[in-house]
Structure formats: C-alpha cells, structure tokens
Short mmCIF file of C-alpha atoms in Angstrom, two decimals:
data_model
loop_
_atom_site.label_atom_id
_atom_site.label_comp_id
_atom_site.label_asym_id
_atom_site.label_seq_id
_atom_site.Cartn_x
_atom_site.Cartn_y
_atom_site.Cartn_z
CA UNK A 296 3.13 105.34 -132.27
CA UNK A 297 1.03 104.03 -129.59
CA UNK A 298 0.63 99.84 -129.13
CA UNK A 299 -2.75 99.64 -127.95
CA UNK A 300 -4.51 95.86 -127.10
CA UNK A 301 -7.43 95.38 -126.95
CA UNK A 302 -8.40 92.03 -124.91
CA UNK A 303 -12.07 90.93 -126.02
CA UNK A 304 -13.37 90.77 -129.42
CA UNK A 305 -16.94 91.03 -128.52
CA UNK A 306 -18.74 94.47 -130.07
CA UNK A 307 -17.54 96.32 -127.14
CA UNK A 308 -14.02 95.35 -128.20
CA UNK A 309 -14.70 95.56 -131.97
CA UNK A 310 -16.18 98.98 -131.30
CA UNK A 311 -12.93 100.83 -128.96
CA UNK A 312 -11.23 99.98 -132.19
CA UNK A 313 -13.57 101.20 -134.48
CA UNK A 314 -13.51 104.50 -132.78
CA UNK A 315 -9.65 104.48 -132.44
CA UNK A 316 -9.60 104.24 -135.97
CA UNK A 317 -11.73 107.11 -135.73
CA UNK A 318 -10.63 109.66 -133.26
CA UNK A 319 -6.74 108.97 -133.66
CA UNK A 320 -5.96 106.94 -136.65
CA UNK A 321 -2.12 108.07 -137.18
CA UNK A 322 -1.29 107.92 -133.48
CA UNK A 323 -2.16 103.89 -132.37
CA UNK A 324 -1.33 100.41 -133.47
CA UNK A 325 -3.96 98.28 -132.02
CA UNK A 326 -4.65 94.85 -131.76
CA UNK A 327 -7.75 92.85 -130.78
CA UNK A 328 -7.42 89.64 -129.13
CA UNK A 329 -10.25 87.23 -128.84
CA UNK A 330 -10.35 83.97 -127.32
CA UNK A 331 -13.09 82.67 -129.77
CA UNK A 332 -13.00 81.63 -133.13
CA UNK A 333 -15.21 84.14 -134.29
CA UNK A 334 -15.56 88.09 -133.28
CA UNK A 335 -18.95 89.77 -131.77
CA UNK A 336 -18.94 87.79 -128.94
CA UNK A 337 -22.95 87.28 -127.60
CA UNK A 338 -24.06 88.97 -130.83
CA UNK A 339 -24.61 86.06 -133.51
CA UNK A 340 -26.93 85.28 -136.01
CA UNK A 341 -27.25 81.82 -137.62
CA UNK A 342 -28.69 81.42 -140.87
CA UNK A 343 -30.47 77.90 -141.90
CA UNK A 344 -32.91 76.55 -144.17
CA UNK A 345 -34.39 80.31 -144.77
CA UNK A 346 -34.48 81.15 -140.91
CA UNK A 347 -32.44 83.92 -139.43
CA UNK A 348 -31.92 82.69 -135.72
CA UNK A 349 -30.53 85.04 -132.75
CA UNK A 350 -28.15 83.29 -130.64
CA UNK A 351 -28.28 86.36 -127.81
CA UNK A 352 -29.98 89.66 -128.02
CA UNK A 353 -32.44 89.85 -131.15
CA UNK A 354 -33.09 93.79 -131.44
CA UNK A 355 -32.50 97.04 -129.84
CA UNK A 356 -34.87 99.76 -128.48
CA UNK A 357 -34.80 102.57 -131.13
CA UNK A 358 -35.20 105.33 -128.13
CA UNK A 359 -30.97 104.94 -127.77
CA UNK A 360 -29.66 106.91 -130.51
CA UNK A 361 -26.21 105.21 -130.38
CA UNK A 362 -27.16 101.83 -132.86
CA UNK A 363 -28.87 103.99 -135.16
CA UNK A 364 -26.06 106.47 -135.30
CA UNK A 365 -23.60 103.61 -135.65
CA UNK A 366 -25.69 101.86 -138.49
CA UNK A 367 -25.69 105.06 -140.26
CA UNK A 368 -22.25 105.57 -139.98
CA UNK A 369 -21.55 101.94 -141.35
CA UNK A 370 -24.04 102.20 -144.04
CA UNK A 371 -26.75 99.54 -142.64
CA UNK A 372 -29.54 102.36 -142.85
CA UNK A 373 -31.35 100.25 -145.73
CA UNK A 374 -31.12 96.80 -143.56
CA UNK A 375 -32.58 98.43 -140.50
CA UNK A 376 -36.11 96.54 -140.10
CA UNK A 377 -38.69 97.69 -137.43
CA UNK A 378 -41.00 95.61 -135.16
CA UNK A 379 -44.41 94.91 -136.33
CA UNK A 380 -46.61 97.59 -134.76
CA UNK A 381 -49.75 95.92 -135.90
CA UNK A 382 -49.00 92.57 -133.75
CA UNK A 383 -47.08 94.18 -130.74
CA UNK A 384 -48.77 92.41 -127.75
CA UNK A 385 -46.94 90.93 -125.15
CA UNK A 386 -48.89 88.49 -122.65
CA UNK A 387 -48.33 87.44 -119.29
CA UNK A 388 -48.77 83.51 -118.03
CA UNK A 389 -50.81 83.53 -115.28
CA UNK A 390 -53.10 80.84 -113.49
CA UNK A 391 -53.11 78.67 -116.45
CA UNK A 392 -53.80 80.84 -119.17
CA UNK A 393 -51.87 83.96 -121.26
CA UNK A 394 -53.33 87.71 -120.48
CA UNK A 395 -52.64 90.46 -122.81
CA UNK A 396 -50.40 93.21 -121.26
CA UNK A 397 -53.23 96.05 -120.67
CA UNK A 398 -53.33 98.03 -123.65
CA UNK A 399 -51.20 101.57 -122.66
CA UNK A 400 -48.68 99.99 -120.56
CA UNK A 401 -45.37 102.33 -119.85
CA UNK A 402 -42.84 100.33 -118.50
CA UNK A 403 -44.83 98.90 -115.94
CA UNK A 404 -46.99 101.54 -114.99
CA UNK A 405 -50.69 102.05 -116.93
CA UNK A 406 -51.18 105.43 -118.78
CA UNK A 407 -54.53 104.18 -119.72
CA UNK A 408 -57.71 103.76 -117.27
CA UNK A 409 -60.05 101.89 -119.10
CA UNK A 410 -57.86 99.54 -120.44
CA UNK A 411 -56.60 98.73 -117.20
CA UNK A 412 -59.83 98.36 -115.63
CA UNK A 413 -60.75 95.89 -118.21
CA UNK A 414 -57.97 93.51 -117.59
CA UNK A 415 -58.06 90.45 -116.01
CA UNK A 416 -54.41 89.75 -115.35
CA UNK A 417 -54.33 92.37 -112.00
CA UNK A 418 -57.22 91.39 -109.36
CA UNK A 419 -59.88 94.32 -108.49
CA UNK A 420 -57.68 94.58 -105.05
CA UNK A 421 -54.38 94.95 -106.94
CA UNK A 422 -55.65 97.57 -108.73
CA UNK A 423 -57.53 99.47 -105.82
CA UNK A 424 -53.47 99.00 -104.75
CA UNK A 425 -52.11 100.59 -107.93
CA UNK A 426 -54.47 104.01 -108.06
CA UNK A 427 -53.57 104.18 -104.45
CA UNK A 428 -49.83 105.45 -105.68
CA UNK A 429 -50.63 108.59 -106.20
CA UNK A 430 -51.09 109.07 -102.11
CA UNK A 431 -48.10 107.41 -101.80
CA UNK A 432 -45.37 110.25 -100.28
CA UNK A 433 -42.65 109.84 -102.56
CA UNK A 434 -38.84 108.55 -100.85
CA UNK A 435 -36.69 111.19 -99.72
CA UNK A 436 -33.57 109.02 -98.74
CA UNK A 437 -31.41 109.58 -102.08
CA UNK A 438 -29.90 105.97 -101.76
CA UNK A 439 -30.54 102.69 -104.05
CA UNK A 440 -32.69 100.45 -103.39
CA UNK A 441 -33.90 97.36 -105.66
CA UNK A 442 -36.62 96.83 -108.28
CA UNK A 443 -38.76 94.90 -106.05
CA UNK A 444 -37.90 97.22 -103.03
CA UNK A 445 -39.35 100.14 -105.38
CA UNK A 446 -42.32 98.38 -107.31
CA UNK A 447 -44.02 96.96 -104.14
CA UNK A 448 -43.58 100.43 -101.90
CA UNK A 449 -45.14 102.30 -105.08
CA UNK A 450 -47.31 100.12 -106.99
CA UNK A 451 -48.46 96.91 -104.78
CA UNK A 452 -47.27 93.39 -104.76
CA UNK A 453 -49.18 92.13 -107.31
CA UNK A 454 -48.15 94.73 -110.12
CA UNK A 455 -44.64 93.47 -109.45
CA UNK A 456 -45.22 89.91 -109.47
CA UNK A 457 -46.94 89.79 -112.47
CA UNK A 458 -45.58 92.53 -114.75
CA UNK A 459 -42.48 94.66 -113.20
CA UNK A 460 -40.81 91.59 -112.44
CA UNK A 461 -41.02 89.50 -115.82
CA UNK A 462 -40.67 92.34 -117.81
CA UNK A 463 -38.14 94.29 -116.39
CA UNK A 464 -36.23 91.50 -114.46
CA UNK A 465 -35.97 89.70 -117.95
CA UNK A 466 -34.35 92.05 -119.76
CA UNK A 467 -31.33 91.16 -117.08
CA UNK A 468 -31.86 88.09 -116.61
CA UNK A 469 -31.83 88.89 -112.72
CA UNK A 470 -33.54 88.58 -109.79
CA UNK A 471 -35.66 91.88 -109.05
CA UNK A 472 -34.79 91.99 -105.05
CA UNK A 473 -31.12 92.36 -106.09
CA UNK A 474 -31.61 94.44 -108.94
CA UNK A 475 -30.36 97.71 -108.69
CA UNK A 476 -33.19 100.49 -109.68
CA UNK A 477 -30.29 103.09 -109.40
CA UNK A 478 -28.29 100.93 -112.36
CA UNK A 479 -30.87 99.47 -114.63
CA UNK A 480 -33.81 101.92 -114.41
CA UNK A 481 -32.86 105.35 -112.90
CA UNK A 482 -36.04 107.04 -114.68
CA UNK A 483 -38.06 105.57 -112.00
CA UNK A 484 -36.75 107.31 -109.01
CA UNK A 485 -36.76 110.15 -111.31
CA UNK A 486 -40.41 109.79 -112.35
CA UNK A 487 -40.76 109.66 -107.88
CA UNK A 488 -38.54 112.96 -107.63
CA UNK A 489 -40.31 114.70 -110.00
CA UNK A 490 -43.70 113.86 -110.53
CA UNK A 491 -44.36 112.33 -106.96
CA UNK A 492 -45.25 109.09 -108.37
CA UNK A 493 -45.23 106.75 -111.57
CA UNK A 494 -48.78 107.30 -112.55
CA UNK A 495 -48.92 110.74 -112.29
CA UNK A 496 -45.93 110.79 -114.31
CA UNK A 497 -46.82 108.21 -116.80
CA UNK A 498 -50.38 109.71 -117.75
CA UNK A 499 -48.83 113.03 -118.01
CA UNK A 500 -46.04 111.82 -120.61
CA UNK A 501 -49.24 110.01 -122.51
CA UNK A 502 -50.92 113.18 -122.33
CA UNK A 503 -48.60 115.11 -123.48
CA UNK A 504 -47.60 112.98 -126.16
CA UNK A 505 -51.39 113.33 -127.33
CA UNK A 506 -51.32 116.53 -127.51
CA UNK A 507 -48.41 117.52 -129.04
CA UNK A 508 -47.22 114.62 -130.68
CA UNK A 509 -46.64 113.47 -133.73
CA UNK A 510 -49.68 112.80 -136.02
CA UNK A 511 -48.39 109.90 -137.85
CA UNK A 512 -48.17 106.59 -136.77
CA UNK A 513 -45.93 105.42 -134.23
CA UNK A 514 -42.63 104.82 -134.67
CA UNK A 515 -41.36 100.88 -133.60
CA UNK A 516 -40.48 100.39 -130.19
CA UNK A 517 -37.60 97.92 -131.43
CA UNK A 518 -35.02 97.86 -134.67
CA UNK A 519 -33.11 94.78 -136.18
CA UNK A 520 -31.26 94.17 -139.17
CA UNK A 521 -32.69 92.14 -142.04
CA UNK A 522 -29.79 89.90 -142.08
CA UNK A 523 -29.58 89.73 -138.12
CA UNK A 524 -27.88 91.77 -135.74
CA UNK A 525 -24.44 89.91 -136.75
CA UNK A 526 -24.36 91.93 -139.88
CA UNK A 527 -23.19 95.07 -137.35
CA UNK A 528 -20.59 93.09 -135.50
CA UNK A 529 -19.48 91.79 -139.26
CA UNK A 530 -19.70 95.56 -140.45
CA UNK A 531 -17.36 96.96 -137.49
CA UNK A 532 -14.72 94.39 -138.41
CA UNK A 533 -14.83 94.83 -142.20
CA UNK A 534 -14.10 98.45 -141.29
CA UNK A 535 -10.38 97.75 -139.21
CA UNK A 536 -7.23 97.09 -139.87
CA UNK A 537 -6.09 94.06 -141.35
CA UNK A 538 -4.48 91.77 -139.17
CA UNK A 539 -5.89 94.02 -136.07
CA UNK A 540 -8.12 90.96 -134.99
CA UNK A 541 -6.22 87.48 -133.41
CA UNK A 542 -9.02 85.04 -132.99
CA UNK A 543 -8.28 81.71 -131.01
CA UNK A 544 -6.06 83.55 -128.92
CA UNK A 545 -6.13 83.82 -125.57
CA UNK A 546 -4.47 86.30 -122.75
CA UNK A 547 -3.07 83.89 -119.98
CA UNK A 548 -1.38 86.64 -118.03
CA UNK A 549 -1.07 90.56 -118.39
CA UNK A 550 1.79 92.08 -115.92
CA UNK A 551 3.17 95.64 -115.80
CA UNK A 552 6.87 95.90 -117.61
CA UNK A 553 8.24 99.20 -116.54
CA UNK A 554 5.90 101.97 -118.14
CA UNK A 555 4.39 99.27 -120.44
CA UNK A 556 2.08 95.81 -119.70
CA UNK A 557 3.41 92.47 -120.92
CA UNK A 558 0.50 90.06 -122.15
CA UNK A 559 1.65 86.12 -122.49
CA UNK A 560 -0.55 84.52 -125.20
CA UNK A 561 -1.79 81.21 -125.73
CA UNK A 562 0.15 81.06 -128.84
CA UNK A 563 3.27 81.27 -126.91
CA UNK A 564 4.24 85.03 -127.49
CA UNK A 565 4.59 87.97 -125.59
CA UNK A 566 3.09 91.49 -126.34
CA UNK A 567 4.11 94.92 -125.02
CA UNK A 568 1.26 97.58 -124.79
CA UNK A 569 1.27 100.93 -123.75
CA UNK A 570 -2.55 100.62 -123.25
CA UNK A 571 -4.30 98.21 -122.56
CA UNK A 572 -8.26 98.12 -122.72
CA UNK A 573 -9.71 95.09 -120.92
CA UNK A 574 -13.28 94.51 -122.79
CA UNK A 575 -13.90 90.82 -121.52
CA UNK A 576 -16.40 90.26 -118.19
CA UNK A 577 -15.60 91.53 -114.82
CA UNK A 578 -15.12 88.15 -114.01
CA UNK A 579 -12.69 87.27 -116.60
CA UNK A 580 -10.86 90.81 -115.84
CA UNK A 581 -10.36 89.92 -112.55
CA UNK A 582 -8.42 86.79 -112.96
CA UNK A 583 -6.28 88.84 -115.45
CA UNK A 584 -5.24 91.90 -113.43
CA UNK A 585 -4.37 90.09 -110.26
CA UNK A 586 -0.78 89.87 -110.38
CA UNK A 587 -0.85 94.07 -111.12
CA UNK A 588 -3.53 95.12 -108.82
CA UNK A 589 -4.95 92.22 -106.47
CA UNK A 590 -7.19 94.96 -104.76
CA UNK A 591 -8.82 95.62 -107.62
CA UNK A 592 -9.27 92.10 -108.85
CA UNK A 593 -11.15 91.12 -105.95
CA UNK A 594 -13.41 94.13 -106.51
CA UNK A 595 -14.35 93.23 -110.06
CA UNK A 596 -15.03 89.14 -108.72
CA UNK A 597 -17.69 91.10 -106.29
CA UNK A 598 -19.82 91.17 -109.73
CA UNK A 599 -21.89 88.37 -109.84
CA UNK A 600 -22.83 86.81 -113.48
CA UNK A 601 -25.77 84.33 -113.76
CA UNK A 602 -26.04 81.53 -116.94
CA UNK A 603 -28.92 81.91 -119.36
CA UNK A 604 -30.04 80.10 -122.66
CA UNK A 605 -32.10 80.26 -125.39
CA UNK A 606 -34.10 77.53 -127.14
CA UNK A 607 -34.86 78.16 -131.00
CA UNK A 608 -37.76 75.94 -132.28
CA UNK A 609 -38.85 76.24 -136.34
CA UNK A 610 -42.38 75.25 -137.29
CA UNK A 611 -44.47 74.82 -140.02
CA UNK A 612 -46.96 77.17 -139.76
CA UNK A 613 -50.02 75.83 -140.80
CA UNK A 614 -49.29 73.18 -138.05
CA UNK A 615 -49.40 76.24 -135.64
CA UNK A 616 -53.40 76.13 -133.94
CA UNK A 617 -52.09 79.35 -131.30
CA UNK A 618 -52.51 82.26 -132.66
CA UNK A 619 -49.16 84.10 -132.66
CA UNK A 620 -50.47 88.04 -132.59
CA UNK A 621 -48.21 89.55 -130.45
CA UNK A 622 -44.30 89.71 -129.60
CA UNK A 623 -44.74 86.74 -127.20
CA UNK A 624 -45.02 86.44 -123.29
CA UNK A 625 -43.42 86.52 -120.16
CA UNK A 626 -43.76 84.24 -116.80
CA UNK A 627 -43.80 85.45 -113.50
CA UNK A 628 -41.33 83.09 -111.45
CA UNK A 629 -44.16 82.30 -108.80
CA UNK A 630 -45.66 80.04 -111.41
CA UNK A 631 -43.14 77.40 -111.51
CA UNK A 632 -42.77 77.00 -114.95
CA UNK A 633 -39.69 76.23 -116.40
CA UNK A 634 -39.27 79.02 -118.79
CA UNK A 635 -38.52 82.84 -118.82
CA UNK A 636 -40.26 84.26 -121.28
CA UNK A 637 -41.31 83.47 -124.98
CA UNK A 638 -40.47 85.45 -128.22
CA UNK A 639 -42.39 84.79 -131.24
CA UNK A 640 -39.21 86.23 -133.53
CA UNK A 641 -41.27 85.95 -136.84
CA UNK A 642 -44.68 87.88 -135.60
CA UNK A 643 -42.11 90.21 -134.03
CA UNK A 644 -39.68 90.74 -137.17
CA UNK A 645 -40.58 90.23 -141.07
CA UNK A 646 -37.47 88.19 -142.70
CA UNK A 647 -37.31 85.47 -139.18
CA UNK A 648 -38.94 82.76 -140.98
CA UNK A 649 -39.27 81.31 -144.55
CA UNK A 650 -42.22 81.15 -146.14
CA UNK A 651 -44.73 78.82 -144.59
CA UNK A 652 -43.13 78.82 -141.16
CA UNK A 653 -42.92 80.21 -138.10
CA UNK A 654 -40.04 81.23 -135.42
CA UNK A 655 -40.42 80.69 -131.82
CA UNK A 656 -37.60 81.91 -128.96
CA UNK A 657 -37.47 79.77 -125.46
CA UNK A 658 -35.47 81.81 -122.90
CA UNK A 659 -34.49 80.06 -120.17
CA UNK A 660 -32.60 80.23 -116.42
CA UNK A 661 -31.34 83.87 -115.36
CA UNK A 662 -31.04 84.54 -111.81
CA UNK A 663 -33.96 82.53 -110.28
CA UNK A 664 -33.42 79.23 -112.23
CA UNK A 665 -29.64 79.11 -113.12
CA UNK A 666 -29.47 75.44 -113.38
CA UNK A 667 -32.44 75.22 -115.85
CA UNK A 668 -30.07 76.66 -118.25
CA UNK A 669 -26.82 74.59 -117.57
CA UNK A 670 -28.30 71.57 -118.86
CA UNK A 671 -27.38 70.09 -121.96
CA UNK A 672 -28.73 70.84 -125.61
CA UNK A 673 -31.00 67.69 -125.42
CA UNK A 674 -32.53 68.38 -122.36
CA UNK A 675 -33.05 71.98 -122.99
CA UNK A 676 -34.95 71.10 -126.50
CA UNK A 677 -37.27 68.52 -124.49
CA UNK A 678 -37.66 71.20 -121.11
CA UNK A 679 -38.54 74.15 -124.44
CA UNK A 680 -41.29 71.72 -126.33
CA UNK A 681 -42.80 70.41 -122.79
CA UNK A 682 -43.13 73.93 -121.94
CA UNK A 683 -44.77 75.15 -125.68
CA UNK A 684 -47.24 72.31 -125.28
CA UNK A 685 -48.36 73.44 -122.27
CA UNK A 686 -48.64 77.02 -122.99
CA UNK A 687 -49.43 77.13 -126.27
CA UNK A 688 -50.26 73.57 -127.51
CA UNK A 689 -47.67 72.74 -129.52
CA UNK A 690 -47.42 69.18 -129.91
CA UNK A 691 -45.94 68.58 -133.58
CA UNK A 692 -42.17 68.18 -134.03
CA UNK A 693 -40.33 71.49 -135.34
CA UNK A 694 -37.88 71.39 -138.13
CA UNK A 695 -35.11 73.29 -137.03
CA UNK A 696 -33.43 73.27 -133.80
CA UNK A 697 -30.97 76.01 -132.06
CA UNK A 698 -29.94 76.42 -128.93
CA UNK A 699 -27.65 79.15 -127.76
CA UNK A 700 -26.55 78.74 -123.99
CA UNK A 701 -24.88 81.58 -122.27
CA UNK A 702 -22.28 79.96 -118.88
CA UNK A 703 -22.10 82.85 -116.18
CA UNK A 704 -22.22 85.17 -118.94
CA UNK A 705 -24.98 88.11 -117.98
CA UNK A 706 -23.66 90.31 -115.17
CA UNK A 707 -26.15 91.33 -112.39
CA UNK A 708 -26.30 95.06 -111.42
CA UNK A 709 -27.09 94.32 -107.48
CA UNK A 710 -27.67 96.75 -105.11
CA UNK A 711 -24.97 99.27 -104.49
CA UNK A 712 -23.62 98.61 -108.21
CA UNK A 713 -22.69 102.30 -108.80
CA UNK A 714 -20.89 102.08 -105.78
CA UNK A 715 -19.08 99.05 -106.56
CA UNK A 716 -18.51 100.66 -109.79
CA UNK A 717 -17.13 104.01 -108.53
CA UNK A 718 -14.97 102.18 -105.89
CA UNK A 719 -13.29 100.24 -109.36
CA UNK A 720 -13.09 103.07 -110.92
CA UNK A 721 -10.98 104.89 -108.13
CA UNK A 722 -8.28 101.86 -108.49
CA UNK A 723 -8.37 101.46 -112.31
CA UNK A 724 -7.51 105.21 -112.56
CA UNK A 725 -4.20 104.76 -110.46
CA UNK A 726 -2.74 102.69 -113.30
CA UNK A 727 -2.25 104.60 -116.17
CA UNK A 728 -2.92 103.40 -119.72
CA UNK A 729 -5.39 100.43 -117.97
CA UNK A 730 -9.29 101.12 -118.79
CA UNK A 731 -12.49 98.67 -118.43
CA UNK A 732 -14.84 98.35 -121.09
CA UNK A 733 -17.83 96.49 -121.13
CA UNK A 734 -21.42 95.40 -119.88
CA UNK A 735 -20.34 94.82 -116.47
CA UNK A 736 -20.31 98.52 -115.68
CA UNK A 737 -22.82 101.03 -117.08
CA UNK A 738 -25.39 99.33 -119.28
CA UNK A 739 -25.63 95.98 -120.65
CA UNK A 740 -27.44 96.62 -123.94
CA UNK A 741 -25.52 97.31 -126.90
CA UNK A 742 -25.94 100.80 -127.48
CA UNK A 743 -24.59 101.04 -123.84
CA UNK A 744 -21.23 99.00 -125.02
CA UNK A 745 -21.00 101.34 -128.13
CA UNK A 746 -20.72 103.87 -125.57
CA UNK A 747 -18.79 102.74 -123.14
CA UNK A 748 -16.16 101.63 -126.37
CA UNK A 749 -16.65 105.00 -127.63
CA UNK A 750 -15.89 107.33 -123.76
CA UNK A 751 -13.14 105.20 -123.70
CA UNK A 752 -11.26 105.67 -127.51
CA UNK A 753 -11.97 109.51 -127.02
CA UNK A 754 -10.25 109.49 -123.54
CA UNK A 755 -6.93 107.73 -125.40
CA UNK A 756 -7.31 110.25 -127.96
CA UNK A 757 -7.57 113.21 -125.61
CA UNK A 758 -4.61 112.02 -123.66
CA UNK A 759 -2.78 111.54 -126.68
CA UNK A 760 -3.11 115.47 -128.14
CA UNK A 761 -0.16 117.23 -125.77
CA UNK A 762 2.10 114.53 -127.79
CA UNK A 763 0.76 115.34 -130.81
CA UNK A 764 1.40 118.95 -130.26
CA UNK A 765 4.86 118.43 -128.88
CA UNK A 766 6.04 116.17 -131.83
CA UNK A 767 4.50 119.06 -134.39
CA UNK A 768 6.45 121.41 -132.09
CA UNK A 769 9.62 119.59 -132.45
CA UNK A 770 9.17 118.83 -136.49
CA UNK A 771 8.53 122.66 -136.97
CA UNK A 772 11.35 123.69 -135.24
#
C-alpha cells in the first residue's frame, strides 16, 4: 500500500484525492493536510440573512469542460445556475462616467462594426487605431511577450488601457506589462499565427458562428451553484475517506528519509510518505522543500504573488437609484480610483440576494495597488462605500457587510513563466515520488486546478501498474 500526503487542502488538494480515490483506490493511503480550519481553501461561500456571499472566485466560464464534468460526476447537475443573459453588460469607468462594453465584444477585440462605431468609450482616433490591425504584419519571433507588449503592437494604446487591461488584467489580478500572453492567453498569438490578426480572426469566429450555429439562444458565458461554489469543495470532501483530511495542521518541515519523505507536524508527529504532492503556493512550497532541494526552492520563490480583497456590501433595493443591468464594471488603473472592478453578484446570479435586496462585489488591490488591499476590514468597508458613492451614488448604509482579503495569495504569470515553469519541472522530476500541484503553474482558475489534481493522480496511478502486475504475478504463482 502506498502512503501518499497530500499538503494543501484547498480544491486542488481535495481534488488529487478525489481522483486517487478514483484511478487507484486499493493501491494508496492518503492523507490531506491543511493548515486551516476549514478545507477549499480560496473557494468559500458565506451564507447570512438570505445572501449567498463569495469570499474568492464567484463562477466559472462554462467553455472549460472540467467543472461541468466534475459537477456531473458529483451529482451537482440540478444546482448548476447560469448567468443572466438578459442583463449581461459589463461597463467601463472612464472620465467620470460608466460606458457599456460595445455590444459584440470577444475578449477584447470587436466582432461587431456598428456597435463599435457607436461607442463612446474608444475616441474616433483609437478606433481609426484598432481597424488599422488588420495591416498590421503579424510577429514572427515565436517568444513571449506580455499582454500590454501584445495589445498596444496590435490594437493601439487606448484599446488596452481601457478594455484589455481591466478586463483581462483583472481576472489575475496582475499588472498587464508583466503578464505573460504565452501563460494566461495563448489564443491570442494563435489568433496572430493563424488569422494574421485579432479582428480578422474575431469577425470570422462571429461569422461563422452565425452561420452555422446554433439557433437557440445562447448558452451563459458563466455557471455557479445555487448554494455557492463551496457546495463543490463540500461535495469533493463528502466523497473521501474518513479521517483522510487533518485540518489545523500544519507541515513545518518535509525532509527525504531514505526512499521515503519525513513531514514534522504542528501537532508534534512525524509522517512517512512515499509520495508526496505539494498543493500549497509556490511560495509556501518553497520554504518547504529547501532542506531537500535548495535549487529548486529558490526557483519556485522566483514566483511572485500579489494581495487582493474583496468588499461585500448588502442593500435594500428599493434604496438602490443606479440601475444595476449588467454584470458590473471594471476601472482602468489610469483613473486613480481606488477600486478594481465591481460585480453586481445578484443582477449577475438569481439566488445572491433575498428578496428585496441587492448584492454588490468591491474588488480591490492586485498588482498595481497591493497596499489598497492590506488594509484592515474597517478601512476597506469605508475605501468600498466612498468608492460606490462616487460611481454609482450610493449613499445609504448597507445591511450586511463581508470582506474577504486575500495576503500574497494570487500568483502572477510574468514573462518567461513557461520557462520558469519548465526549468521547475526539470528539478521536481529528479526526485521521485515529489509532484507540484496547483495555481502557480498552468492555470489559475479552477477547472485548471481540477486538472492539474487530476494529470497528477493519473501519473501515481500509471506508475503504480508494473506493481500491480508484479504482486498479481507473485499471488498467481
């Protein structure tokens, strides 16, 4: 039997185990260990007086296959909710006022003409700049190069100021002349390889898409749960071993022991594992693994992680003048204000709010205002309802309060990051029985964790058939 531990009990932890228990159930004896008192690390869902409030991400884009598979799997098909297609503007804050995304807006490129002509968040000269891509030679040097780097040489300054970098940047929490396009959004240099350009390539997808597409109405760009997205991380863990999970427990040291690694707990006692799958933060990784591979410790430190934090508010809604018809909005940093982004959770998802009331969602800090977002509760609360009355005026008091704030906790794909991750790789692989899990390597969203959980229980399984075979062998015999 095979001790497997499993250090991190956030849903890429919860998940390796899940899929142990799938693809070699009679072989391992695993253990989670979590530092926390509670399992699913940034995934957590607070429910109070009738609202459903998202402490980090809030939904997932239905294009990755690997939540809805999993939800299926786990028998959450009839809790899956979609986004409200009717109200599924997003605005931008610009010079004072919010602007409505142009209508037939891919990504950050428009499929649409008229639409974009209309709009008044791009000047007349920024989007003389934008129909100018398609004379644009595309880049023949196969390296990476960042977001901004690849929005301004292809689309103009202003497009990336005011929509590639709030939208895209925000989903990271990062700051877009760092931000690797190779790591985060590799369809773009595709779209340039292929097509010759983003235009060309987005208004051929749209065409295409009108004519042979689907009749019926479109499908929701994003998926939640009705009870929030805890109800998967709560799911996985109803659905392992008992006594698999040790919460308030943490890992002070991990060292090899012969053909085996020796973990030192908090609690004061010792582990042996003939595998061990590290599924906390580069960062946290690092400090772990330096006494077996100090190399490699210093290459996982090289991944930078920024703070972040999100501001919950509750209103009544009749108290509510702004009309909330839309998913929210964005702000580009060059305004100075001293917020993110905006979601309004309850025009975005049925089930947010009770009756008579309204959700809003105050992001805050990220890469370009860190500190914003290391304040404390009281401060954040007072920086989120300045901010609302300015925006949207909102001057009445809400009646719930949340705030979720995430220390050095979102890792930042720079430049170079598949490199980075390729030279870790190369190291990791000369310790056998050692593997790195997580959203500090190949995706950050949680259908990318379920996958990186799940390439990771199917390469302990694969190793693990030649002993299989030889113990059948032996038994036979």
């Amino acid at each position: 039997m095979k001790k497997i531990v499993i250090i991190g009990g956030g849903i890429t932890g919860l998940m390796t185990a899940f899929f142990l228990e799938e693809y070699a159930r009679d072989g391992v004896d695993y253990t989670v260990i979590e530092s926390t008192p509670r399992p699913g690390g940034k995934i957590v869902s607070t429910h109070e007086s009738g609202f459903i409030v998202e402490g980090g991400p809030d939904s997932f884009l239905t294009q990755k296959k690997a939540m809805l598979d999993l939800c299926h799997t786990l028998g959450l098909d009839d809790q899956l909710i979609g986004s409200n297609n009717v109200e599924h503007a997003t605005y931008v804050w610009s010079q004072g006022r919010l602007h409505p995304m142009p209508e037939g807006m891919m990504l950050m490129a428009p499929t649409m003409i008229l639409p974009f002509l209309r709009s008044g968040l791009i000047s007349w000269r920024g989007k003389l700049r934008i129909g100018m891509e398609i004379f644009i030679p595309r880049r023949l040097k196969d390296e990476d190069e960042s977001l901004a780097s690849f929005v301004r040489r292809r689309l103009g300054a202003e497009l990336l100021d005011k929509i590639a970098a709030p939208v895209m940047a925000g989903i990271h929490a990062a700051d877009p002349e760092k931000l690797s396009l190779q790591s985060t959004f590799p369809i773009f240099s595709e779209m340039e390889k292929k097509h010759g350009g983003l235009v060309r390539a987005m208004i051929k997808k749209r065409w295409a898409q009108a004519t042979h597409g689907p009749q019926h109405g479109p499908a929701p760009m994003f998926m939640t749960l009705r009870g929030g997205l805890q109800q998967l991380s709560d799911a996985v863990v109803s659905e392992l071993r008992p006594n698999a999970l040790r919460l308030n427990c943490r890992v002070l040291s991990v060292d090899s022991h012969i053909n085996q690694y020796k973990l030192a707990l908090s609690d004061g006692s010792q582990i042996l594992a003939d595998d061990i799958i590290f599924a906390t933060p580069a960062n946290v990784t690092a400090d772990l693994i330096q006494q077996i591979d100090s190399e490699l410790a210093t290459k996982l430190r090289a991944i930078r992680y920024v703070s972040t934090a999100t501001v919950s508010l509750g209103f009544k809604s009749r108290e509510i003048e702004f009309p909330l018809d839309g998913f929210g909005f964005v702000v580009p940093h060059g305004e100075s204000r001293k917020i993110t982004a905006c979601s309004w959770a309850s025009s975005k998802f049925n089930h947010r709010a009770p009756e008579g009331c309204t959700l809003i969602r105050v992001f805050v800090g990220g890469a370009c205002a860190e500190s914003l977002a290391e304040q404390d509760e009281t401060r954040l609360v007072d920086l989120a309802r300045q901010e609302l009355r300015t925006i949207m005026g909102i001057t009445v008091p809400p009646v719930l309060t949340k705030v979720n704030r995430w220390y050095k906790a979102i890792p930042q794909y720079d430049v170079g990051h598949q490199a980075r991750i390729s030279e870790i790789n190369k190291i990791a692989a000369q310790h056998p029985g050692l593997y790195l899990a997580g959203s500090s390597y190949h995706g950050a969203g949680i259908p990318d964790c379920i996958q990186s959980a799940d390439r990771i229980a199917r390469l302990i399984a694969q190793k693990m058939k030649p002993q299989r075979e030889e113990s059948r062998m032996v038994t036979i015999s």
